[in-house]
XYZ file of N, CA, C and O in Angstrom:
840
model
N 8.093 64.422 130.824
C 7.743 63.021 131.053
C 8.691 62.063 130.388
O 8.219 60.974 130.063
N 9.965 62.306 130.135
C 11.042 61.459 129.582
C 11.913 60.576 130.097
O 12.405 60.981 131.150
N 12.310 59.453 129.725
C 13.397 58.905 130.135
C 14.765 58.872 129.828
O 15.066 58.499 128.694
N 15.451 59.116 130.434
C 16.679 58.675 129.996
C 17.449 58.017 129.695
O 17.899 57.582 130.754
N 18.108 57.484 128.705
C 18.582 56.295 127.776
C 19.773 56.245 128.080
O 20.381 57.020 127.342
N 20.808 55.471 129.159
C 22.777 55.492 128.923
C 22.852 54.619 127.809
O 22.543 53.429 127.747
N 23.245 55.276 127.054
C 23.582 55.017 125.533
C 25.092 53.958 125.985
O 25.409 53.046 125.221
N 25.872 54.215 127.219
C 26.644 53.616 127.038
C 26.553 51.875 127.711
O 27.531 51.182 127.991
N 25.222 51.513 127.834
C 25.542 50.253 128.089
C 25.365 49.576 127.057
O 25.222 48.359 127.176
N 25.321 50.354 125.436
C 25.427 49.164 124.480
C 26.954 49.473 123.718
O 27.052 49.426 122.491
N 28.090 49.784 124.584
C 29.135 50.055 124.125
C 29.904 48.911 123.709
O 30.796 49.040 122.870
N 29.627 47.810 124.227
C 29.942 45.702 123.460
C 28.665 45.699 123.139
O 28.822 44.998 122.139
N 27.660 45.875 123.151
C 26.787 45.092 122.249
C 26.857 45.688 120.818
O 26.841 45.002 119.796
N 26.927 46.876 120.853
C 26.289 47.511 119.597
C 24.751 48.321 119.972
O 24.119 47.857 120.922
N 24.293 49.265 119.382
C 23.100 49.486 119.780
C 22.049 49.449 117.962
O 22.242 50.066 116.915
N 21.203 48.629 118.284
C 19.832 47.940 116.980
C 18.994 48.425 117.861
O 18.936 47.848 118.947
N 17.925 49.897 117.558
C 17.166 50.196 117.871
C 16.281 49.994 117.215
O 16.404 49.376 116.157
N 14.894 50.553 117.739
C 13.406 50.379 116.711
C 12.831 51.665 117.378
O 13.387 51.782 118.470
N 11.984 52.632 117.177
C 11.152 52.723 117.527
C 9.723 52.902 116.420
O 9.938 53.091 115.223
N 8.828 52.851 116.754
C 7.324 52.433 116.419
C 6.286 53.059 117.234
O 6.074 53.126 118.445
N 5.441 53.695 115.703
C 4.387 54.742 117.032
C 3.991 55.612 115.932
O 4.522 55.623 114.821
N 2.843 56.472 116.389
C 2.094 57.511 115.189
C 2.628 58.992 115.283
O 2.889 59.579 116.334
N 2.737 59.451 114.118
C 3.298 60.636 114.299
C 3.298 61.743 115.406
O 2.321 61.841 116.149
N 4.100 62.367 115.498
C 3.900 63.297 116.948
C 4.323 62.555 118.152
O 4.129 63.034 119.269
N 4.852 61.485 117.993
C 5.583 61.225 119.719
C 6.826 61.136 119.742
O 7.296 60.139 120.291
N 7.344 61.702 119.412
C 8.951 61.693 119.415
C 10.003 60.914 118.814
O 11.210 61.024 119.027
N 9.423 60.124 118.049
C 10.347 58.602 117.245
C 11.611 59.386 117.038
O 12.728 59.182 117.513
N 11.050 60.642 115.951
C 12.303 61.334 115.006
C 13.388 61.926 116.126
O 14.608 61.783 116.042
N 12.674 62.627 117.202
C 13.735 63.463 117.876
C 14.639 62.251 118.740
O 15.867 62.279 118.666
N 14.150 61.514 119.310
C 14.685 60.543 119.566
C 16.073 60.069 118.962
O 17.160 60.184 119.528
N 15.834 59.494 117.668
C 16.948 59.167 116.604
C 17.901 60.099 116.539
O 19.045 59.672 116.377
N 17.692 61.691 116.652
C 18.403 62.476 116.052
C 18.981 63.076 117.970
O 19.916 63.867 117.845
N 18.810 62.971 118.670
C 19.257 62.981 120.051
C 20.342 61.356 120.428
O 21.135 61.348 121.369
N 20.182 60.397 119.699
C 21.208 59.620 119.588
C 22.304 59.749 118.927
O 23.428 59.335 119.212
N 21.900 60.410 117.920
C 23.190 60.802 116.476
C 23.644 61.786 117.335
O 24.599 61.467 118.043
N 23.096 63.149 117.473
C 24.465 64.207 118.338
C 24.727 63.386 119.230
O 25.937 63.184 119.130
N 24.169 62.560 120.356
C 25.282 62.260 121.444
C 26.161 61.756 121.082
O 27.224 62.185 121.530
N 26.229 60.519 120.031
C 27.064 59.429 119.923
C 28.363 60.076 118.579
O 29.437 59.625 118.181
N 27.695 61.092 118.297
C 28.481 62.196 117.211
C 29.239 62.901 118.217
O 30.040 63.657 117.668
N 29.292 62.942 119.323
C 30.261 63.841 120.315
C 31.011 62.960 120.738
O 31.768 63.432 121.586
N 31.233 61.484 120.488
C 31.851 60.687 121.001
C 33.349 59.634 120.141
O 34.281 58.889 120.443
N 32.606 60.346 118.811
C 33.353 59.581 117.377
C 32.891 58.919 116.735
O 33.503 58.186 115.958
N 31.340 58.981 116.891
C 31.054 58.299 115.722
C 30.519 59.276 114.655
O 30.212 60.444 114.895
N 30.425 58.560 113.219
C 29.601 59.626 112.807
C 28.149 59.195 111.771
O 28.031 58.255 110.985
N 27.381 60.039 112.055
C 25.929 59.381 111.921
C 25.716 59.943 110.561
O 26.226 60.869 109.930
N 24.588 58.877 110.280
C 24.298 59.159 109.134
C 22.513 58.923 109.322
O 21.981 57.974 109.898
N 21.801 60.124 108.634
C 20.214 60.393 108.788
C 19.885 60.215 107.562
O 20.625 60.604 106.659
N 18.628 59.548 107.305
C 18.177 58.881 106.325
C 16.635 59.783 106.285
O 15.616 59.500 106.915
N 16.864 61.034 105.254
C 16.116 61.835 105.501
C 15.142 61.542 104.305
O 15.616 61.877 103.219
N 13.850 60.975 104.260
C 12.961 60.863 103.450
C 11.592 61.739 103.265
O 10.679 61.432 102.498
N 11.621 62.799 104.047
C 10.942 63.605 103.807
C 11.165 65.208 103.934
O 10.327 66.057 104.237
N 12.812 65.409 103.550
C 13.327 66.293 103.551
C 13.316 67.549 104.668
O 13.499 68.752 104.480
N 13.016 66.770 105.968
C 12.648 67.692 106.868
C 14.317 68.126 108.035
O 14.352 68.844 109.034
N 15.201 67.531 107.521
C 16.868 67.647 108.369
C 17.716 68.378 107.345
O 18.808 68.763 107.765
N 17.476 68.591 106.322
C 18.967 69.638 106.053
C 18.604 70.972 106.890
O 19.501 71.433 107.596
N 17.717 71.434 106.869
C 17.800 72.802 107.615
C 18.148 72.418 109.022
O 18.053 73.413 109.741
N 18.477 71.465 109.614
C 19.119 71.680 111.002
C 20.785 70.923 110.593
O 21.803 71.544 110.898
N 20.843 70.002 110.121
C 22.312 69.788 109.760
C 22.973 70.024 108.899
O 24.106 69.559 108.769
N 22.311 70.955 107.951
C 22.996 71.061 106.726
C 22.674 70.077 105.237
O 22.033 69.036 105.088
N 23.389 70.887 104.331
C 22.380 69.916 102.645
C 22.277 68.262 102.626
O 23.166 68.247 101.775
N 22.189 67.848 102.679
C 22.466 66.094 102.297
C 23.566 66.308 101.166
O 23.679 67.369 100.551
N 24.370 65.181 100.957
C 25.349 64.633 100.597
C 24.219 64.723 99.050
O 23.027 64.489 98.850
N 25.558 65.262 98.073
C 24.957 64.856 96.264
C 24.563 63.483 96.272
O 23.362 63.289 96.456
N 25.187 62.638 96.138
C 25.300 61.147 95.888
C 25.715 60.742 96.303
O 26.553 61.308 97.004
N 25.566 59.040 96.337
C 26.240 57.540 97.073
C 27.820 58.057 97.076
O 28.460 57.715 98.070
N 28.447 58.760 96.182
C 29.709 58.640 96.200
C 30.524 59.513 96.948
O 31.730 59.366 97.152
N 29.474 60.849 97.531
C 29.943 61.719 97.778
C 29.640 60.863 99.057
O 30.596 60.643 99.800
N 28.751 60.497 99.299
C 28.415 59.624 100.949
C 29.857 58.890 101.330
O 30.383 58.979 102.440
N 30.392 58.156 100.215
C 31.639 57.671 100.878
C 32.868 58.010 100.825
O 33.880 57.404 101.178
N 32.658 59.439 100.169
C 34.180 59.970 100.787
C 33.912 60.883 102.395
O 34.734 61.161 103.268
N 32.524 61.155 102.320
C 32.463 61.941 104.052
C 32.747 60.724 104.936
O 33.346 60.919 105.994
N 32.417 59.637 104.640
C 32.150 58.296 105.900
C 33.944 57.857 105.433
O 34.175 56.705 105.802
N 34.897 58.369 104.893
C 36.241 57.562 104.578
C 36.866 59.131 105.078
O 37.864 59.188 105.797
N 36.516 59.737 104.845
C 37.600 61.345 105.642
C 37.133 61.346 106.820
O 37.930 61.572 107.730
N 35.625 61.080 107.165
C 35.131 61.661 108.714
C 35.363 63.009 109.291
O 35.858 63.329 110.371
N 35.045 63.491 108.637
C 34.937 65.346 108.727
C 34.234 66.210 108.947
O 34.323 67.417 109.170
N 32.986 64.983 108.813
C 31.454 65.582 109.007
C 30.672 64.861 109.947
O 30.198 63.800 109.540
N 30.382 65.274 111.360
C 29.953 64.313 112.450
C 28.644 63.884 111.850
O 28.365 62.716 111.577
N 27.736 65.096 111.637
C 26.574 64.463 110.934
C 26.175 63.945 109.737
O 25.080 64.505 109.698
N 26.202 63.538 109.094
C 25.515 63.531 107.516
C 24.357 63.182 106.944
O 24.221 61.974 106.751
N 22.910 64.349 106.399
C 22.073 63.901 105.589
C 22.097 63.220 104.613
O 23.017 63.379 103.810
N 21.156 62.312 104.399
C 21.267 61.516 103.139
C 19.364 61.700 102.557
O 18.524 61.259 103.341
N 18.989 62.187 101.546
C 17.871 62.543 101.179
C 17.699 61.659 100.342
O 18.051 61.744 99.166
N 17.068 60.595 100.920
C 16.486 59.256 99.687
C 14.922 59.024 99.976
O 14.548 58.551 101.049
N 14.056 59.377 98.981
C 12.780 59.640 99.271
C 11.563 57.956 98.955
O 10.334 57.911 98.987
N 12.321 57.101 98.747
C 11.903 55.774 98.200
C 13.107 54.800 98.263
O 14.293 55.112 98.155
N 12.506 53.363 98.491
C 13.656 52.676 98.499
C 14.646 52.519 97.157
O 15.694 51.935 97.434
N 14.548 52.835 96.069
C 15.120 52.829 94.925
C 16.089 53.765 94.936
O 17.184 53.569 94.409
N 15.795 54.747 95.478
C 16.611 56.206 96.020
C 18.105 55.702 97.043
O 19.289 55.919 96.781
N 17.598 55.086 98.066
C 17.835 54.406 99.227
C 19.056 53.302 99.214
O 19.919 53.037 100.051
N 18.693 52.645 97.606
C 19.860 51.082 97.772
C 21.285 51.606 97.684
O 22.199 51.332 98.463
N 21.340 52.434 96.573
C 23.458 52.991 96.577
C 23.546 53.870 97.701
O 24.654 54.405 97.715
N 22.679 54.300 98.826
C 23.446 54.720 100.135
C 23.679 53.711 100.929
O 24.704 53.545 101.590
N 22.614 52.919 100.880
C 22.909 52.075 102.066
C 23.875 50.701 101.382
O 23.904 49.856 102.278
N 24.542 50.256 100.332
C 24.998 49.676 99.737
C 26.858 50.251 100.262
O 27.764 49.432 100.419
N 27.020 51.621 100.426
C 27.941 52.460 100.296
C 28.348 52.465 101.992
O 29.486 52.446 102.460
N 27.010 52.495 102.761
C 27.435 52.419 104.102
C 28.203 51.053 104.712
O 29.098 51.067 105.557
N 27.514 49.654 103.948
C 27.792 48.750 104.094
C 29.328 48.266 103.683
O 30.101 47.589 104.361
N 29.524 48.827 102.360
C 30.872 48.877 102.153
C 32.063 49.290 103.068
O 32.888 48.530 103.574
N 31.984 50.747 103.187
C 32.662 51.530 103.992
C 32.735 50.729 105.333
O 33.852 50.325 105.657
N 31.687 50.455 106.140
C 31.692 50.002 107.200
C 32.584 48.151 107.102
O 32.883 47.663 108.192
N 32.753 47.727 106.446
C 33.393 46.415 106.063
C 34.950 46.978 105.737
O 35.781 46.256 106.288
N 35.444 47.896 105.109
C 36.526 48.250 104.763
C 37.226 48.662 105.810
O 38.345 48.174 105.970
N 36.659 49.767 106.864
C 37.288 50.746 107.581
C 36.989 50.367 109.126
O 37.883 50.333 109.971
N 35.630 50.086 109.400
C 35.385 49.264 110.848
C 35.684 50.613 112.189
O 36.268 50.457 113.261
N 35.017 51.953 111.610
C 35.110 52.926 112.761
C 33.548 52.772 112.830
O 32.812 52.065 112.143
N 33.255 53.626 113.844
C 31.843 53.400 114.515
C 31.075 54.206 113.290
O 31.596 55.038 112.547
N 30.141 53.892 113.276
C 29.244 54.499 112.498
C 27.617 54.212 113.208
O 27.235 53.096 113.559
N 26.806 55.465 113.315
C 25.435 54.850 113.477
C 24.339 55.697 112.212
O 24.350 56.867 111.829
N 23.609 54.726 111.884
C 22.722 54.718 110.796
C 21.262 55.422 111.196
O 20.765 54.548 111.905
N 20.340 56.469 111.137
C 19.188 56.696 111.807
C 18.342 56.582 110.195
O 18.527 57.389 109.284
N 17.475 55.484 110.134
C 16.468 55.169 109.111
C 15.219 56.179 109.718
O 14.663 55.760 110.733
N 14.811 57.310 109.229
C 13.476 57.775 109.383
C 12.506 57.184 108.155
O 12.712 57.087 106.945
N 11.182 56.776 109.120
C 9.845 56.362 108.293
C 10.288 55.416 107.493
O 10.319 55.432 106.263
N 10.790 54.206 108.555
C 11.206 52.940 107.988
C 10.383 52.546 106.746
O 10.741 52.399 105.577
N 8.953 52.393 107.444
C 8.205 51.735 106.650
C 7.973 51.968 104.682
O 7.532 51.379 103.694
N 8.579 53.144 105.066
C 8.738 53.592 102.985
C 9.532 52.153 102.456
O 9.188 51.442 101.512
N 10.761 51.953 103.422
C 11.419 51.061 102.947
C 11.529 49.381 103.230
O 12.549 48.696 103.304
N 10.053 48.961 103.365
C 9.555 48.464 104.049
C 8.821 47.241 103.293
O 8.222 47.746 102.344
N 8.570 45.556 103.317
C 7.684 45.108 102.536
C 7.862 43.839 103.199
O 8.902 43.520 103.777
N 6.392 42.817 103.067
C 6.261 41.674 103.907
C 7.361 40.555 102.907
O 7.867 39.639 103.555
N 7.634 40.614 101.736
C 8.382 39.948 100.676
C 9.080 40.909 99.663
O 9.012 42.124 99.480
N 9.634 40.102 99.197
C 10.194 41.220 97.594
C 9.459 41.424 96.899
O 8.630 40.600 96.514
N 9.549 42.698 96.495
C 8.542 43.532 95.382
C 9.390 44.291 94.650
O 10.398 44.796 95.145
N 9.013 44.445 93.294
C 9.145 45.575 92.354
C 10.009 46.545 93.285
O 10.250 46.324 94.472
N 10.454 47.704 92.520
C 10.989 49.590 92.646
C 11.675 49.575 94.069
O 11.590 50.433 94.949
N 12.486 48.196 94.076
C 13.910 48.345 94.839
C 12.898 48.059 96.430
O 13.394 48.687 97.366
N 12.240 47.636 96.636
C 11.747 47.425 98.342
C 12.571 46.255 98.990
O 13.205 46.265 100.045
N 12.375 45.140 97.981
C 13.015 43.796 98.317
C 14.295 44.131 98.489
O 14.588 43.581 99.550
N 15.478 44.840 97.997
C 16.584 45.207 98.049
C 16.957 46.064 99.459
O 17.764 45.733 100.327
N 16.118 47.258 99.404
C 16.312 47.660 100.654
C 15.848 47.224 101.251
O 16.286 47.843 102.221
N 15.106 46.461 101.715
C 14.733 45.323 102.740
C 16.185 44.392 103.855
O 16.559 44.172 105.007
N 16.595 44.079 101.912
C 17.724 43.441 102.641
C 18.936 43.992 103.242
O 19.691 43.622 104.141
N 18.871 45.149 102.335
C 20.075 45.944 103.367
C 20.142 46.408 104.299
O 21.209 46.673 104.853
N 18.668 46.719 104.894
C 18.598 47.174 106.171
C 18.408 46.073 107.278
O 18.333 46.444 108.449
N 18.334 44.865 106.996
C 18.248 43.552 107.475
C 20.040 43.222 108.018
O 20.588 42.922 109.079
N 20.436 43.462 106.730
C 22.279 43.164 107.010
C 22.318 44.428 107.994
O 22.696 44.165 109.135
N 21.955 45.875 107.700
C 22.482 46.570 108.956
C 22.511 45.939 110.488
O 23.449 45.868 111.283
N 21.010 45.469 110.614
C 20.531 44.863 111.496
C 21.337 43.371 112.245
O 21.400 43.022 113.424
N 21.786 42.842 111.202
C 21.777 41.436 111.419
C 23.670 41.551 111.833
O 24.162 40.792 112.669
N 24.396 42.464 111.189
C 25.615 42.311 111.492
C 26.660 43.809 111.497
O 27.659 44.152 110.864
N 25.552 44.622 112.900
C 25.802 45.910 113.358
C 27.427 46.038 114.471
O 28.073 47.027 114.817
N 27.578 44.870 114.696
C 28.274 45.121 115.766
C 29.795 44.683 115.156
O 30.778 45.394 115.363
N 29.850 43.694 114.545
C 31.021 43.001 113.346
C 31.362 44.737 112.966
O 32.418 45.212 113.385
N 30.622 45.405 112.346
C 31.006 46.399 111.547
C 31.011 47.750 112.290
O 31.066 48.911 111.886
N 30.941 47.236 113.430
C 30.502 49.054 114.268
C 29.980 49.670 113.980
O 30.398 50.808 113.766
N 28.796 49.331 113.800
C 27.635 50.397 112.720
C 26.218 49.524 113.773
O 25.673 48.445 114.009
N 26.232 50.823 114.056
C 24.465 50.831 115.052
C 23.435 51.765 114.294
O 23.684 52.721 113.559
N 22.148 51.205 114.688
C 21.329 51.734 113.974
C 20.230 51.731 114.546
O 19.822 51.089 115.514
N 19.658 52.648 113.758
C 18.105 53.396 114.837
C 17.448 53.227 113.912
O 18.082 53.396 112.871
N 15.804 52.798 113.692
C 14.689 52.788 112.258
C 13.357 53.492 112.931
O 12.586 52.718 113.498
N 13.139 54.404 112.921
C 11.363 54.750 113.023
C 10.433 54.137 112.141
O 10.621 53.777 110.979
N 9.373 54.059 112.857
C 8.475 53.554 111.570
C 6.677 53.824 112.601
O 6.648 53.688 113.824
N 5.306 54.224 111.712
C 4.837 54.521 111.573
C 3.922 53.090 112.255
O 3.183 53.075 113.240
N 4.161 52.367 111.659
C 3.519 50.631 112.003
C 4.296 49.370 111.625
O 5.238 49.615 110.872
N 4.185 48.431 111.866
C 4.647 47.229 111.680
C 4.771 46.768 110.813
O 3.780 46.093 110.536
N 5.688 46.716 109.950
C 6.053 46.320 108.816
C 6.237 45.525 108.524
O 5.955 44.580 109.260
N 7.034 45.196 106.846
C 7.829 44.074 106.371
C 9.060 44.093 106.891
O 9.409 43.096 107.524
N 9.878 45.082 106.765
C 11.530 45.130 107.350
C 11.433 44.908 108.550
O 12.296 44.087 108.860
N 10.683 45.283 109.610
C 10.481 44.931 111.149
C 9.856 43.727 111.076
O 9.741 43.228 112.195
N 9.460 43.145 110.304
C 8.908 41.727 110.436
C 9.448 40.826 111.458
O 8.860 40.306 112.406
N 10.859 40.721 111.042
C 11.716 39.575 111.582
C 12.906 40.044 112.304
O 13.153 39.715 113.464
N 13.501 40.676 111.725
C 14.983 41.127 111.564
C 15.374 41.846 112.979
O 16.184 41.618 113.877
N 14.050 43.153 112.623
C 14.749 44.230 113.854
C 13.903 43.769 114.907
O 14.527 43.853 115.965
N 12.614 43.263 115.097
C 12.353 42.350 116.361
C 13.749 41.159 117.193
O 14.215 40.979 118.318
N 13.902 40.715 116.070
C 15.006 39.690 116.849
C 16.047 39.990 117.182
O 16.734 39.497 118.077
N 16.394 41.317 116.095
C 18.249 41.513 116.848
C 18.004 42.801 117.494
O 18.917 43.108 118.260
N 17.306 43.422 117.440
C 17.080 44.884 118.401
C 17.293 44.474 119.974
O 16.816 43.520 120.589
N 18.284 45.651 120.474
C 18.467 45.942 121.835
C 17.295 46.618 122.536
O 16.743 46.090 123.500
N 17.000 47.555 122.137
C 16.413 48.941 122.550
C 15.041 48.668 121.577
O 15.241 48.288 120.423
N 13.396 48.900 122.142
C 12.247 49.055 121.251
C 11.829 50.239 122.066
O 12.094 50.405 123.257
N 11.214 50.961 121.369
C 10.712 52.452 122.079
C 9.490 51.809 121.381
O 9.778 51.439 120.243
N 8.232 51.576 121.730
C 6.750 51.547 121.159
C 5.990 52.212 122.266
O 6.147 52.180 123.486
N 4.838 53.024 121.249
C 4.375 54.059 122.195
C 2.724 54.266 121.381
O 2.800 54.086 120.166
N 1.401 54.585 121.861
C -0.159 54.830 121.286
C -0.163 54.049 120.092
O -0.103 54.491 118.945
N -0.252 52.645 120.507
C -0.503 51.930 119.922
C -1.820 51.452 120.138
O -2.090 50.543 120.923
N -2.929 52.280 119.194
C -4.412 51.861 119.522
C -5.233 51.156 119.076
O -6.276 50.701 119.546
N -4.268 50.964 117.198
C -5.352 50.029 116.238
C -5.074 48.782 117.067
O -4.012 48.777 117.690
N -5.946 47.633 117.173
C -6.176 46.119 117.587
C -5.431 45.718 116.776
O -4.574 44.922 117.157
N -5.464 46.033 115.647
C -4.593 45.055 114.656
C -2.623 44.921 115.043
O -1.711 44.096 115.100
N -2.929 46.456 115.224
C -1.582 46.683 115.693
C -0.802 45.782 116.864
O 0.311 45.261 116.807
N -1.785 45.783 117.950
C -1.322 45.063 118.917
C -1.315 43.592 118.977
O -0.810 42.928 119.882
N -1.898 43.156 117.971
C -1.798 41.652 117.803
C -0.569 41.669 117.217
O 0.380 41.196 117.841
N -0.429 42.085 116.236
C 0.612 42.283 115.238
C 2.313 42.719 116.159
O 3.401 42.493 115.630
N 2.189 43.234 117.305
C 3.403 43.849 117.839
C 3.583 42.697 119.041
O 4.666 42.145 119.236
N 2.215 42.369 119.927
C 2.631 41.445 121.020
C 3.218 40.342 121.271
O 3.564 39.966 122.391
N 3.390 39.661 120.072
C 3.729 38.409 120.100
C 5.434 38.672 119.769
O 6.134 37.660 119.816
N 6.163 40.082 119.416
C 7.060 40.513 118.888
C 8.093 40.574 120.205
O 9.215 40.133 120.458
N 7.277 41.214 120.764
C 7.980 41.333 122.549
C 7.927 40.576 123.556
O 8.736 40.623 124.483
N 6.971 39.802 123.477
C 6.742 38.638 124.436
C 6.840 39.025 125.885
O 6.037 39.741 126.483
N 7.861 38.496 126.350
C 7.931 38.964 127.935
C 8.051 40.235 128.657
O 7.866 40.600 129.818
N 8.521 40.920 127.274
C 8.510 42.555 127.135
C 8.016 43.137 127.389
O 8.385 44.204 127.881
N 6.564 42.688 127.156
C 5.168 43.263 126.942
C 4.315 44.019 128.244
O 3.619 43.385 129.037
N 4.490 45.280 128.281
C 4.020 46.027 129.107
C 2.875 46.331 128.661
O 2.618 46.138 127.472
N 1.696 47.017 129.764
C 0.591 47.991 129.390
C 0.298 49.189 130.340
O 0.212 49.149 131.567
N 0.171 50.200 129.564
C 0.136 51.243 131.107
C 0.087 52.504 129.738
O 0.538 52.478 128.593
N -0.714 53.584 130.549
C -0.837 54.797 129.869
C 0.058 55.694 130.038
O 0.232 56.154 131.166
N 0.937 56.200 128.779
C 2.060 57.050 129.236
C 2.087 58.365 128.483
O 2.932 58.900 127.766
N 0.679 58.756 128.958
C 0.843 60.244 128.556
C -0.284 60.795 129.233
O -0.808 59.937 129.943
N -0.843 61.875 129.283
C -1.832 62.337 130.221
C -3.373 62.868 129.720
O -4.233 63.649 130.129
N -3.229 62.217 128.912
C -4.308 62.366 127.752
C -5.475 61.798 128.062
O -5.239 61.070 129.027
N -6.553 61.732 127.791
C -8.098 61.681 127.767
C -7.930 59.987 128.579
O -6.910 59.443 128.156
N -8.665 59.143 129.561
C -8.349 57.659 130.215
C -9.051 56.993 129.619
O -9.309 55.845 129.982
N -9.635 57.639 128.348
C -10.734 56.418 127.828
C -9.948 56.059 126.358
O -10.556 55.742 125.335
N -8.821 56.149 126.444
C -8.058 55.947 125.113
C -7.508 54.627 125.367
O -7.162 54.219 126.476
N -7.442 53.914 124.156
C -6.656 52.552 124.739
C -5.334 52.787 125.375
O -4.812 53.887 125.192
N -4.607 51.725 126.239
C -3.583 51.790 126.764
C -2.513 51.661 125.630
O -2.642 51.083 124.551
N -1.481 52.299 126.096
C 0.025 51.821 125.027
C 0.990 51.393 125.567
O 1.357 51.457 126.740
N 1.536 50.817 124.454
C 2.692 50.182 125.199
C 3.973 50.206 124.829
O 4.271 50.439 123.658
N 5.089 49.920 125.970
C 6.560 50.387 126.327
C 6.900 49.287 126.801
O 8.037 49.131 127.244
């Protein structure tokens, strides 16, 4: 029951993805089916593994921020894990991507899994407000730097607040059943805003939307 995505009509735009949705529908494979394609093409991706579930398919994550920017300055490694389990974990990678990507200006795409860890309606304490903002700058000036980026997330956040609603190309949203949720997401998409059941599951479930 899938669609198919040509990745290459955001080859001038840049591609600022989102997707949003409850565990088990594909957010993750998604992200990581963008990184190999666009990894067969020259770029090279970087997975933002927060629950340690990708080194066993790509290999260990990178030691540290520093080791992150000599793989993203040699490019030797199409894929690269990055295992940051909190946003405090999180700020010297994505601080390092931002760099690199300002210095060197080759493609790079970013896949944020389970945005929402890194996630907050304002600044707070243990580094949120920080990564907030850096994933905001990914967002806000992806295409200047050739650096595209993909964020999963669980529900509607602080970092999706503003940022990746407004500059996102691509929204994948999918069983979205809490009410709250859909108040909270509709006004995000506006004309966007589809309803229709897209899976084959029980008809008395609320509708979701794409």
């Amino acid at each position: 029951g899938g669609q198919p995505i040509d990745l290459t009509e955001y080859s001038t735009t840049g591609l600022m993805a989102l997707a949003v949705g409850p565990r088990g529908f594909g957010k993750t494979n998604a992200g990581l089916l963008m990184a190999e394609q666009l990894s067969t093409q020259g770029w090279v991706s970087v997975l933002l593994d927060p629950e340690g579930e990708l080194e066993s398919i790509y290999g260990a994550a990178v030691a540290d921020a520093e080791a992150l920017r000599e793989r993203l300055i040699v490019r030797d490694t199409p894929i690269i894990v990055v295992s940051a389990k909190d946003a405090q974990e999180f700020i010297p990678y994505g601080r390092v991507v931002l760099e690199v990507a300002d210095e060197h200006r080759k493609p790079l795409f970013v896949c944020i899994d389970e945005g929402q860890l890194f996630s907050a309606a304002r600044k707070r304490a243990d580094g949120v407000g920080e990564a907030c903002a850096i994933i905001a700058e990914f967002a806000e000036r992806g295409r200047k730097r050739a650096l595209d980026l993909f964020v999963t997330a669980l529900r509607y956040t602080g970092t999706l607040h503003r940022t990746m609603f407004s500059n996102s190309n691509l929204k994948l949203i999918g069983a979205q059943e809490d009410p709250t949720a859909w108040s909270a997401l509709a006004h995000r998409i506006g004309s966007a805003l589809r309803y229709g059941l897209l899976d084959s599951g029980p008809r008395d479930r609320a509708p979701s939307l794409r």
